[in-house]
Short mmCIF file of C-alpha atoms in Angstrom, two decimals:
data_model
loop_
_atom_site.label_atom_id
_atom_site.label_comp_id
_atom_site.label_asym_id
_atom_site.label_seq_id
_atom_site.Cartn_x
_atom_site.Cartn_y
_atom_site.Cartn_z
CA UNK E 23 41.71 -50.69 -32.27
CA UNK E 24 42.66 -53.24 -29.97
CA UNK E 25 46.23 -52.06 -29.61
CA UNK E 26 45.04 -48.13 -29.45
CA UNK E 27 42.26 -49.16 -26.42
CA UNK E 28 45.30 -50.74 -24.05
CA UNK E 29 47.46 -47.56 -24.77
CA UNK E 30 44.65 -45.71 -23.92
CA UNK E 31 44.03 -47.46 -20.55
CA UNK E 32 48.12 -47.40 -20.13
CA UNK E 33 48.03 -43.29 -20.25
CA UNK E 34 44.67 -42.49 -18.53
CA UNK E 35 45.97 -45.01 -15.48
CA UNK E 36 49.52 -42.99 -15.79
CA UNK E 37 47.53 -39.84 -15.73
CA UNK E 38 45.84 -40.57 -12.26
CA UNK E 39 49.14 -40.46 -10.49
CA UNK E 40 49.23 -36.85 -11.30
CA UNK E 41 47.14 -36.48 -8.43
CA UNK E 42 49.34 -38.40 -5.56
CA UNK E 43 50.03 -36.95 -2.58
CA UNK E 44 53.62 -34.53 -2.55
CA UNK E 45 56.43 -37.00 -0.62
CA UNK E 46 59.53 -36.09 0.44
CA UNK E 47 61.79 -39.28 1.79
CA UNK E 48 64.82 -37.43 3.48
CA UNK E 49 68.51 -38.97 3.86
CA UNK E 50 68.39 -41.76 1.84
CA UNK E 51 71.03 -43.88 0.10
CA UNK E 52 69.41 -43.81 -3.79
CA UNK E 53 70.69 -46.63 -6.18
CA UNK E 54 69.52 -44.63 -8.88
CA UNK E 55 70.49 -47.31 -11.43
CA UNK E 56 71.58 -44.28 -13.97
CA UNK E 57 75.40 -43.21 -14.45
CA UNK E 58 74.91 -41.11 -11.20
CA UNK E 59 75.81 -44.55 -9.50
CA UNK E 60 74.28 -44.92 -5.93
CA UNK E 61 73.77 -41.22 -3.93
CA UNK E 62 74.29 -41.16 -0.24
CA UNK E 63 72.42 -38.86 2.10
CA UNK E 64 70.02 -38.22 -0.59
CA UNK E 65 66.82 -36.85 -0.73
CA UNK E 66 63.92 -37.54 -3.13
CA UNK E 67 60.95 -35.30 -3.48
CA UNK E 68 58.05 -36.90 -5.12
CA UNK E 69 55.22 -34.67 -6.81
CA UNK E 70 52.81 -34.87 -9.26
CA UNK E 71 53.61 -38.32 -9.50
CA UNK E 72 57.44 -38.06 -10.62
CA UNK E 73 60.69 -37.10 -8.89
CA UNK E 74 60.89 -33.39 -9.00
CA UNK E 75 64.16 -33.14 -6.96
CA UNK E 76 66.96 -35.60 -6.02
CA UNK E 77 69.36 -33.56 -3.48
CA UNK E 78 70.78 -32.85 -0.68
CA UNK E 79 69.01 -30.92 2.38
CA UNK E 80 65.58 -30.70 0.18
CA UNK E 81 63.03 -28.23 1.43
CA UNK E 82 59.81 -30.03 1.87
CA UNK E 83 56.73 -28.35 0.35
CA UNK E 84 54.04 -27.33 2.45
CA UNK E 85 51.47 -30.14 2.95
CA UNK E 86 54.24 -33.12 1.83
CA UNK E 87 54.15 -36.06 3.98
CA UNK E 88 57.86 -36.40 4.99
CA UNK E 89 59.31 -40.07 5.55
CA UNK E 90 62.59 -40.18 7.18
CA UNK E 91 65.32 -42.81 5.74
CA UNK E 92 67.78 -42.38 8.05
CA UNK E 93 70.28 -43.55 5.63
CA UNK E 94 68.05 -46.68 4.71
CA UNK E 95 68.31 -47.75 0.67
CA UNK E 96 66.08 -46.52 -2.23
CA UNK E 97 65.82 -48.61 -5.57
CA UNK E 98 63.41 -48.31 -8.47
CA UNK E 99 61.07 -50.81 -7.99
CA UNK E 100 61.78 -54.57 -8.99
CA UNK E 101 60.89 -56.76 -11.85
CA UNK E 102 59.16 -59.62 -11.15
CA UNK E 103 60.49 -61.51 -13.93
CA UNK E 104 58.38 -63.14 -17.17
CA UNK E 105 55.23 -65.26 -16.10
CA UNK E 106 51.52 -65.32 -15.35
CA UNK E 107 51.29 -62.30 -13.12
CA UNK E 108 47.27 -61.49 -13.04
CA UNK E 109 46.83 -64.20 -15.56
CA UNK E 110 46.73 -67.16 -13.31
CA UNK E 111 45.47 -67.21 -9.64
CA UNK E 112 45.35 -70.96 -8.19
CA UNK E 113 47.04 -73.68 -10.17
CA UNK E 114 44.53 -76.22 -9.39
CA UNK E 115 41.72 -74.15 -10.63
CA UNK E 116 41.82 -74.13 -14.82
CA UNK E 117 38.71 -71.48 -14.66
CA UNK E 118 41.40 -68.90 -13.53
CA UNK E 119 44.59 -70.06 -15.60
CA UNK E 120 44.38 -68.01 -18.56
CA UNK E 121 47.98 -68.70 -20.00
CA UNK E 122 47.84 -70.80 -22.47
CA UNK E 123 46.59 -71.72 -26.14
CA UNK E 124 45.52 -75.09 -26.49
CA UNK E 125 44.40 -74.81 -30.71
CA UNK E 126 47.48 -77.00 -31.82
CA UNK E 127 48.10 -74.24 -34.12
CA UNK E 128 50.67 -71.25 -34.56
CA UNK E 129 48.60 -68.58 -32.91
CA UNK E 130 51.46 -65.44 -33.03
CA UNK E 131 47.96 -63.33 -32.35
CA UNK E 132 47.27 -64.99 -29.08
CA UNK E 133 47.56 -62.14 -26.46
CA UNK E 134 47.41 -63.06 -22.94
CA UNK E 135 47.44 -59.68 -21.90
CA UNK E 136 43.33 -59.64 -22.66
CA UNK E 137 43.05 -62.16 -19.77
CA UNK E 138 44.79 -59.80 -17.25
CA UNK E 139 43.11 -59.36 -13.80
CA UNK E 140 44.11 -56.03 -12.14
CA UNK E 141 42.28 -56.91 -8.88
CA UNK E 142 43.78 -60.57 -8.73
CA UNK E 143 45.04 -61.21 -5.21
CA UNK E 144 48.26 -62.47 -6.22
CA UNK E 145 49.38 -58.21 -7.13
CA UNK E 146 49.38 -57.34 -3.68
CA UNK E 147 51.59 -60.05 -2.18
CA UNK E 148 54.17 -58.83 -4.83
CA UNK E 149 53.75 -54.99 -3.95
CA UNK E 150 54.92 -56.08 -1.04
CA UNK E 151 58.08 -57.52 -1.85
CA UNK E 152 58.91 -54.32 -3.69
CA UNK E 153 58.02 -55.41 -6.91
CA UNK E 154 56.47 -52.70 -8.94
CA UNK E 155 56.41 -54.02 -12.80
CA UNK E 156 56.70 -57.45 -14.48
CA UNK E 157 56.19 -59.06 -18.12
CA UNK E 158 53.39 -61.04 -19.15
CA UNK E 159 53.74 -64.21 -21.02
CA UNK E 160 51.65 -67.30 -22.57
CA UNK E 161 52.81 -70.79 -22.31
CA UNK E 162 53.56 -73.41 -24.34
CA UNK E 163 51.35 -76.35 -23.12
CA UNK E 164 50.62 -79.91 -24.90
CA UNK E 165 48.20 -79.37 -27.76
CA UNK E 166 50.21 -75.65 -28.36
CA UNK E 167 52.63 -74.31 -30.63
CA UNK E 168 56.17 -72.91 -30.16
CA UNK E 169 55.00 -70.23 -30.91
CA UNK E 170 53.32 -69.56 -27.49
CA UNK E 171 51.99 -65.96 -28.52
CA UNK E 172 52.37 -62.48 -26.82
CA UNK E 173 52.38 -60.62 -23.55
CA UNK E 174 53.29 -57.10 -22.32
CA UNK E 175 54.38 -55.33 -19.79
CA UNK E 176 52.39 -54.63 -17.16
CA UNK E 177 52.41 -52.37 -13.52
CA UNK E 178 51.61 -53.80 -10.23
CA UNK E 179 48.65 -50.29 -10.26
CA UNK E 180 46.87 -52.46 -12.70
CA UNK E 181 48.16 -50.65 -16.16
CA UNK E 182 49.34 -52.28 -18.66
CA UNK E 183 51.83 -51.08 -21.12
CA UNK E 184 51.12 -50.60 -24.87
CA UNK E 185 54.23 -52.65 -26.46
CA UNK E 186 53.62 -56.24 -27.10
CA UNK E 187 56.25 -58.91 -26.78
CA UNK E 188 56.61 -62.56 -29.19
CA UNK E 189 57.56 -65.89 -27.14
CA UNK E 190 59.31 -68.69 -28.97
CA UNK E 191 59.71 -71.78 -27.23
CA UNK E 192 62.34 -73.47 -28.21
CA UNK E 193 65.19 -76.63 -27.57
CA UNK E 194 64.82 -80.08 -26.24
CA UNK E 195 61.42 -79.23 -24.00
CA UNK E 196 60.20 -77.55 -27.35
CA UNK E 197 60.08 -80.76 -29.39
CA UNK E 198 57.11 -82.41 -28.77
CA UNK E 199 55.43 -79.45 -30.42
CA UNK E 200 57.57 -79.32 -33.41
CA UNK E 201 57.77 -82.65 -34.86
CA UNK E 202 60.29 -84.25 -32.15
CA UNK E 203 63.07 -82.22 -33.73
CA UNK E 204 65.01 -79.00 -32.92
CA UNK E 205 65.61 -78.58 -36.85
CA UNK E 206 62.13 -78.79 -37.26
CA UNK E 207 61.77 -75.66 -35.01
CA UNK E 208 63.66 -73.82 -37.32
CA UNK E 209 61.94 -75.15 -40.22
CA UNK E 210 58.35 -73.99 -39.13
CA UNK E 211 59.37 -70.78 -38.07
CA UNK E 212 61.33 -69.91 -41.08
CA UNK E 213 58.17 -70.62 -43.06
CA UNK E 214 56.13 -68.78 -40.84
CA UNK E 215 58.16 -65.54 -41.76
CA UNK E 216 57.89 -66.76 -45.34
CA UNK E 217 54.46 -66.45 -45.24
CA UNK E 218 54.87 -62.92 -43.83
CA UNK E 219 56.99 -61.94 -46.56
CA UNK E 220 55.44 -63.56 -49.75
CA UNK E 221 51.47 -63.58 -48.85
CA UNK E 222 50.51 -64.46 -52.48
CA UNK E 223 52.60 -67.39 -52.78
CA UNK E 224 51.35 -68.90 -49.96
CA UNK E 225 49.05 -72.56 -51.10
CA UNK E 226 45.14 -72.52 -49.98
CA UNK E 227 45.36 -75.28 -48.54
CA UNK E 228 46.06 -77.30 -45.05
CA UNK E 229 49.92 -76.55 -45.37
CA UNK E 230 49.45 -72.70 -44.07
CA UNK E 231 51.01 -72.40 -40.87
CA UNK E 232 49.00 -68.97 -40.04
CA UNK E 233 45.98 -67.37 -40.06
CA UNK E 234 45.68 -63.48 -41.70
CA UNK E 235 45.92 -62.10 -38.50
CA UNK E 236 48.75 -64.42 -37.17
CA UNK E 237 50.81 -62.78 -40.59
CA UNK E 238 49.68 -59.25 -39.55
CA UNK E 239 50.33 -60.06 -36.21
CA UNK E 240 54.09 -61.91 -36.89
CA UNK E 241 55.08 -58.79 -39.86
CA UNK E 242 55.19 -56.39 -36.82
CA UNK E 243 58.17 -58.10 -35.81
CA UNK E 244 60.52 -58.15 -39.12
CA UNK E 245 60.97 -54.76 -38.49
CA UNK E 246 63.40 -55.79 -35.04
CA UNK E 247 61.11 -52.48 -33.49
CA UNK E 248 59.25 -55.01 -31.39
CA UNK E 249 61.19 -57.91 -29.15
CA UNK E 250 61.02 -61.88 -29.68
CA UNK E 251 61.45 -63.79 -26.79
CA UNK E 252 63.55 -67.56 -27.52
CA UNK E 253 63.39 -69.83 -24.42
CA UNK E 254 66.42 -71.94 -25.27
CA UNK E 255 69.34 -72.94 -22.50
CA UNK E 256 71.97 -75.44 -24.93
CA UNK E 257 74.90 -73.36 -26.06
CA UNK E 258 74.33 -74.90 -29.28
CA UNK E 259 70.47 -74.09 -29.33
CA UNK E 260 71.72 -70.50 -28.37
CA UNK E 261 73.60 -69.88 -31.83
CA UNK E 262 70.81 -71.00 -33.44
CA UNK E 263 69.17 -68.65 -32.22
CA UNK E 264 72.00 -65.74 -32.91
CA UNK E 265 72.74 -66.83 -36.38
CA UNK E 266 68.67 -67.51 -36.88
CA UNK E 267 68.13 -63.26 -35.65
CA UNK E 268 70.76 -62.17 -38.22
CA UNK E 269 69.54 -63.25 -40.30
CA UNK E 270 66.12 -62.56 -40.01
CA UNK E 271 66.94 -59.02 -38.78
CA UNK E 272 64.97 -59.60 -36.09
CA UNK E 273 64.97 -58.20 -32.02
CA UNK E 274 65.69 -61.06 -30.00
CA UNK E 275 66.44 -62.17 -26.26
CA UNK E 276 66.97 -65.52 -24.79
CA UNK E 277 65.08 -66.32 -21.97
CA UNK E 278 66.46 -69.16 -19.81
CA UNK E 279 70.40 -69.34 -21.56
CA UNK E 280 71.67 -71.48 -18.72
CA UNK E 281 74.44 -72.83 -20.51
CA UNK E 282 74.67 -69.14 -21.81
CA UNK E 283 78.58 -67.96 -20.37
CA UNK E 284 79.75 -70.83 -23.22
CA UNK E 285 78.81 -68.16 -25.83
CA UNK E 286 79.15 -65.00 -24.06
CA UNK E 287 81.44 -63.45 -26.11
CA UNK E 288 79.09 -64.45 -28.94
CA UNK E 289 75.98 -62.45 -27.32
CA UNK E 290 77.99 -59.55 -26.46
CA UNK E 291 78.67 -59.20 -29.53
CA UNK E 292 75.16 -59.61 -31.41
CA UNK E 293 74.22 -57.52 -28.15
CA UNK E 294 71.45 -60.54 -27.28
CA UNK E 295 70.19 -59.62 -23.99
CA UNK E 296 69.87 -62.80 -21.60
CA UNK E 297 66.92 -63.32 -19.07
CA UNK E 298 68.02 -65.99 -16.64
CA UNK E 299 67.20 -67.70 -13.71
CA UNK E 300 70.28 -67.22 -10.86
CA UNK E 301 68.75 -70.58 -9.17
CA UNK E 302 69.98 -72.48 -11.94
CA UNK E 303 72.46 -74.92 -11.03
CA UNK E 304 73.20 -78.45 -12.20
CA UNK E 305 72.12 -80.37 -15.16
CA UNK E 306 68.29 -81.12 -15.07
CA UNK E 307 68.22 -81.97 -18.88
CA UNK E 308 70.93 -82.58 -21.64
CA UNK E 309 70.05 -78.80 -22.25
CA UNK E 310 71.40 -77.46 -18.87
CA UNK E 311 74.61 -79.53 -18.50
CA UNK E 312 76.52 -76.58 -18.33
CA UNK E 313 74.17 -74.96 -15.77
CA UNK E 314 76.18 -73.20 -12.98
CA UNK E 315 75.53 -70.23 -10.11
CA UNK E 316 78.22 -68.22 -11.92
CA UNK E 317 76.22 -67.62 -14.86
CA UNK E 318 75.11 -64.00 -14.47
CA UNK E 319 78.64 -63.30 -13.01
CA UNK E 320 80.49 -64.75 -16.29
CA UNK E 321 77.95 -62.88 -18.56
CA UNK E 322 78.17 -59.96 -17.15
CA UNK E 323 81.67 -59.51 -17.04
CA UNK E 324 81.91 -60.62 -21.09
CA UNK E 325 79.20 -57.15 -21.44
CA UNK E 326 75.86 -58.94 -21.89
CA UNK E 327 73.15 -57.59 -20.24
CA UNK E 328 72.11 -59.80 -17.94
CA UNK E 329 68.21 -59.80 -16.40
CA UNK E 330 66.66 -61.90 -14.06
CA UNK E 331 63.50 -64.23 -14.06
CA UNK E 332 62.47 -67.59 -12.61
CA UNK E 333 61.93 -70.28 -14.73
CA UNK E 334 58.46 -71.32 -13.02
CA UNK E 335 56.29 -68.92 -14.43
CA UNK E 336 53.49 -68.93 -11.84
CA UNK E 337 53.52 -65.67 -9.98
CA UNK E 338 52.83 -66.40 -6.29
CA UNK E 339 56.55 -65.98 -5.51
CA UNK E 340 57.90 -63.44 -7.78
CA UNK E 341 58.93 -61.47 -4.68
CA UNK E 342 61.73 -63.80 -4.11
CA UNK E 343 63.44 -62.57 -7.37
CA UNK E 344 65.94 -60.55 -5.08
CA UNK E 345 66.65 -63.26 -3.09
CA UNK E 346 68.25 -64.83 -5.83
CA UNK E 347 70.05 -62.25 -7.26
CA UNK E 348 71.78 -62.17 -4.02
CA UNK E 349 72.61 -65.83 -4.94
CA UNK E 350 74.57 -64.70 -7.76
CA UNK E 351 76.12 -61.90 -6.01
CA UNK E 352 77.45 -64.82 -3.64
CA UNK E 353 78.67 -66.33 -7.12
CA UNK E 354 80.44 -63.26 -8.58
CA UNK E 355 78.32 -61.38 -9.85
CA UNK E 356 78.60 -57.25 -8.01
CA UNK E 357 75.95 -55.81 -6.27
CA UNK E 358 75.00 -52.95 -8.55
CA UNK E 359 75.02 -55.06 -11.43
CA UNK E 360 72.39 -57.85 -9.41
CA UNK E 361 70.43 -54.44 -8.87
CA UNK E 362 70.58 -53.91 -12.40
CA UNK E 363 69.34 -57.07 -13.83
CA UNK E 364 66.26 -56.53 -11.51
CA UNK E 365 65.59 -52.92 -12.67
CA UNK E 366 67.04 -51.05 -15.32
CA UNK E 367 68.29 -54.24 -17.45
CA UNK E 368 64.77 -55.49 -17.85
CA UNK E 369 62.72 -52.09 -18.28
CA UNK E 370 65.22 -51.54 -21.79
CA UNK E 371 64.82 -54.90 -22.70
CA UNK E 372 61.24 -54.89 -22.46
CA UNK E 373 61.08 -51.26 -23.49
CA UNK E 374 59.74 -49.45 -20.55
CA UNK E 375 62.87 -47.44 -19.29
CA UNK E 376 61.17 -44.07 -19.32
CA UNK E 377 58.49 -45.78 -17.03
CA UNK E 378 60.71 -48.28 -15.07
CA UNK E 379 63.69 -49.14 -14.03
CA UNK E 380 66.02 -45.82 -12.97
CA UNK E 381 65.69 -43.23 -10.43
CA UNK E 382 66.11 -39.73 -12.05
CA UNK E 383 64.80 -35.98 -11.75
CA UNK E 384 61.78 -35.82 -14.45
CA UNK E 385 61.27 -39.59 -13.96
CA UNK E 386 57.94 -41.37 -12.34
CA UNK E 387 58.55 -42.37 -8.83
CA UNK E 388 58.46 -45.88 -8.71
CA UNK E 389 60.17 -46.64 -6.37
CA UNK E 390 60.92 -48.92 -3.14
CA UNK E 391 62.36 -47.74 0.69
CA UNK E 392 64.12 -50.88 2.13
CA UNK E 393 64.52 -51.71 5.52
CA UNK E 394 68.43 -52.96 4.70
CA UNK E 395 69.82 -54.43 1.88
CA UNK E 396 67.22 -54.89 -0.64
CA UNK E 397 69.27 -58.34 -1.76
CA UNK E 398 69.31 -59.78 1.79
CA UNK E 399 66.80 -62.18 2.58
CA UNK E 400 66.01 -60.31 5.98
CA UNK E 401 65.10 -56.93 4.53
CA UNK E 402 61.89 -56.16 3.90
CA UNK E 403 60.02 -52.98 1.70
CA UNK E 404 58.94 -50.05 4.46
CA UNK E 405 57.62 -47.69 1.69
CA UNK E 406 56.25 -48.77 -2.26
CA UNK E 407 55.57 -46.28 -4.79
CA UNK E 408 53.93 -46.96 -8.13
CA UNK E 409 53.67 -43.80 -10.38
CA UNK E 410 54.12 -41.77 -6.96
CA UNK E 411 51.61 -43.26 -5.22
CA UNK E 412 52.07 -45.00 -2.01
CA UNK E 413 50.89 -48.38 -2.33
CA UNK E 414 49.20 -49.97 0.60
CA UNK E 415 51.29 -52.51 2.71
CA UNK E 416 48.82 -55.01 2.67
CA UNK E 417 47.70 -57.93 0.97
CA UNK E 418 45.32 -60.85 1.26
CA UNK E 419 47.76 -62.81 3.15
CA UNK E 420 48.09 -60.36 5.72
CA UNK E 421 44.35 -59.31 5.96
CA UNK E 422 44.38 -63.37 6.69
CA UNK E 423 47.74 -63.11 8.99
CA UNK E 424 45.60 -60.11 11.39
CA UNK E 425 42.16 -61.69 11.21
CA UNK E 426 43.10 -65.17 12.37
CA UNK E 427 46.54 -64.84 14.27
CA UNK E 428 45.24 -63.27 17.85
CA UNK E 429 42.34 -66.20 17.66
CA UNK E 430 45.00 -68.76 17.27
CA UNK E 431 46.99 -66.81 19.88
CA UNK E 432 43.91 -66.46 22.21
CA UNK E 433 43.17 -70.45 21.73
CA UNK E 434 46.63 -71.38 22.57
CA UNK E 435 47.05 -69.47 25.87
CA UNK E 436 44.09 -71.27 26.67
#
């Protein structure tokens, strides 16, 4: 009921864009993100919520508010990476940190996605750095398990999308919740899925690892329809984790994977998504001694998909995410593929790309108008679209910015 009351909310939110305003943005250079590669002189007529046309010359409907590019870039809008987007608000106040399961228990049930404020202040700031979509995920925290629980997807509008992700924490930060061992990571989640699979044989007593609906919750997941989330960075913690998915049949990315271009070729070829942080660079643990800039680049060119995510999860500066994929751009990695990892790479992962990610005729407009390179640290969003609808270009901090910047202005001319 639970799971059929968020789709619900999911398609009547999608369903309200059917009524945003008809848009045509004329002469545009559209990284569609889609085999049709980036489109110069391009125009993009938005109705009903969804790109009717992409073409040349476009006629616009009567009534259509027409933007003019002027040769400007388009890009679907960004990911803003795996965190606590809506689900925390000020660090320092615990009433409004919703993240985390403190039961010191394996709670696979635990959905933070229930917590989720659509009006939280923190949505706006990244609207306006272009980001339109971004994953939900507990934490891990003393007293927890590593098995942190689930999140989803979620739009920037406020909707949240019906698939549900698993996080596993895992590796050397993992192992004060495990026993002080990796192996014993391993151990308790491979008894965890025996559970799943052999109910009856399970002993009533204090040795369960889950509850009924932590089984129910974790059987959705042997299927490999849904995707489990490993935070690991150690090459060696990141064949675990390969070897650990065969065998358990089971969906997996690796979040983090800083020492991941040591087993590239291995990913590639268990086609392991990675979701890594382009900031990373030199060792800050034993598990990141191999950390380096060209990550992404080395990745990428061995055919993993590569997306991109901080490693803080708190969400006050998602909108920086581009800023860092132009980081690894400066370290190898090309342009359309930094694009990528910020848009298409993490709407399949997460299983959104109908929704997210591409720009394509039949598609939803979400979508972004840059002022210049949407990697530079310069350029700046003109136009944000979520499901077609214009977004306002405000946020609290700029309410703030025109309410108390003449005064200060006025005081110091004074």
């Amino acid at each position: 009921m639970r799971a059929l009351t968020l789709a619900l909310t999911f398609v009547a939110l999608a369903a309200s864009s059917a009524h945003a305003a008809d848009v045509l943005i004329r002469d545009a250079t559209v990284h569609t993100m889609t085999a049709a590669g980036a489109l110069e002189h391009t125009d993009i007529l938005i109705r009903n919520g969804r790109i009717a046309e992409l073409g040349a010359h476009l006629a616009a409907p009567s009534g259509a508010e027409v933007i003019e590019a002027s040769g400007r870039a388009v890009t679907p809008g960004l990911f803003g990476g795996i965190g606590r987007l809506g689900i925390e608000e000020i660090g320092l106040e615990p009433s409004v940190d919703d993240y985390a399961l403190k039961l010191n228990a394996m709670r696979p049930e635990f959905d933070v996605t229930l917590a989720f404020d659509p009006d939280s202040a923190v949505l706006g700031v990244a609207r306006l750095g272009g980001v339109t979509f971004a994953q939900l995920a507990p934490s891990s925290e003393a007293k927890g398990s590593i098995v942190s629980g689930q999140g989803a997807l979620v739009r920037l509008d406020g909707a949240i999308a019906p698939g549900r992700t698993l996080f596993i924490d895992m590796g050397g930060d993992a192992n004060p919740l495990s026993g002080g061992s990796r192996a014993a990571q391993y151990m308790l989640i491979a008894q965890a899925l025996a559970e799943v699979r052999s109910p009856k044989e399970i002993l009533m007593n204090d040795e369960r690892l889950l509850t009924p609906a932590g089984r129910q919750t974790l059987a959705a997941y042997l299927s490999g329809s849904r995707r489990v989330v490993f935070k690991v960075n150690r090459a060696a913690d990141i064949r675990q984790v390969i070897r650990f998915a065969q065998k358990e049949k089971l969906a997996v990315a690796i979040r983090g994977g800083a020492e991941g271009w040591r087993v590239a070729a291995e990913l590639a070829a268990a086609k392991i998504p990675v979701i890594l942080d382009p900031l990373d660079d030199l060792p800050e643990s034993f598990d990141t001694v191999g950390a380096t800039l060209e990550n992404a680049a080395r990745l990428n060119r061995a055919g993993v998909t590569v997306a991109f995510s901080f490693n803080d999860p708190e969400p006050h500066n998602i909108r920086k995410l581009r800023q860092a994929a132009g980081i690894a751009v400066a370290n190898g990695l090309p342009h359309e593929a930094a694009l990528e990892a910020l848009t298409r790479a993490p709407a399949e992962i997460f299983g959104v790309a109908a929704e997210n990610g591409s720009l394509a005729r039949g598609r939803p407009a979400d979508l972004v108008l840059w002022s210049g390179d949407p990697l530079e640290v310069t350029s700046l969003p003109d136009a944000v679209f979520v499901q077609g609808v214009a977004q306002p270009m405000r946020s609290r901090q700029t309410e703030l910015r025109d309410r108390y910047l003449p005064k200060l202005k006025a005081h110091n001319a004074r």
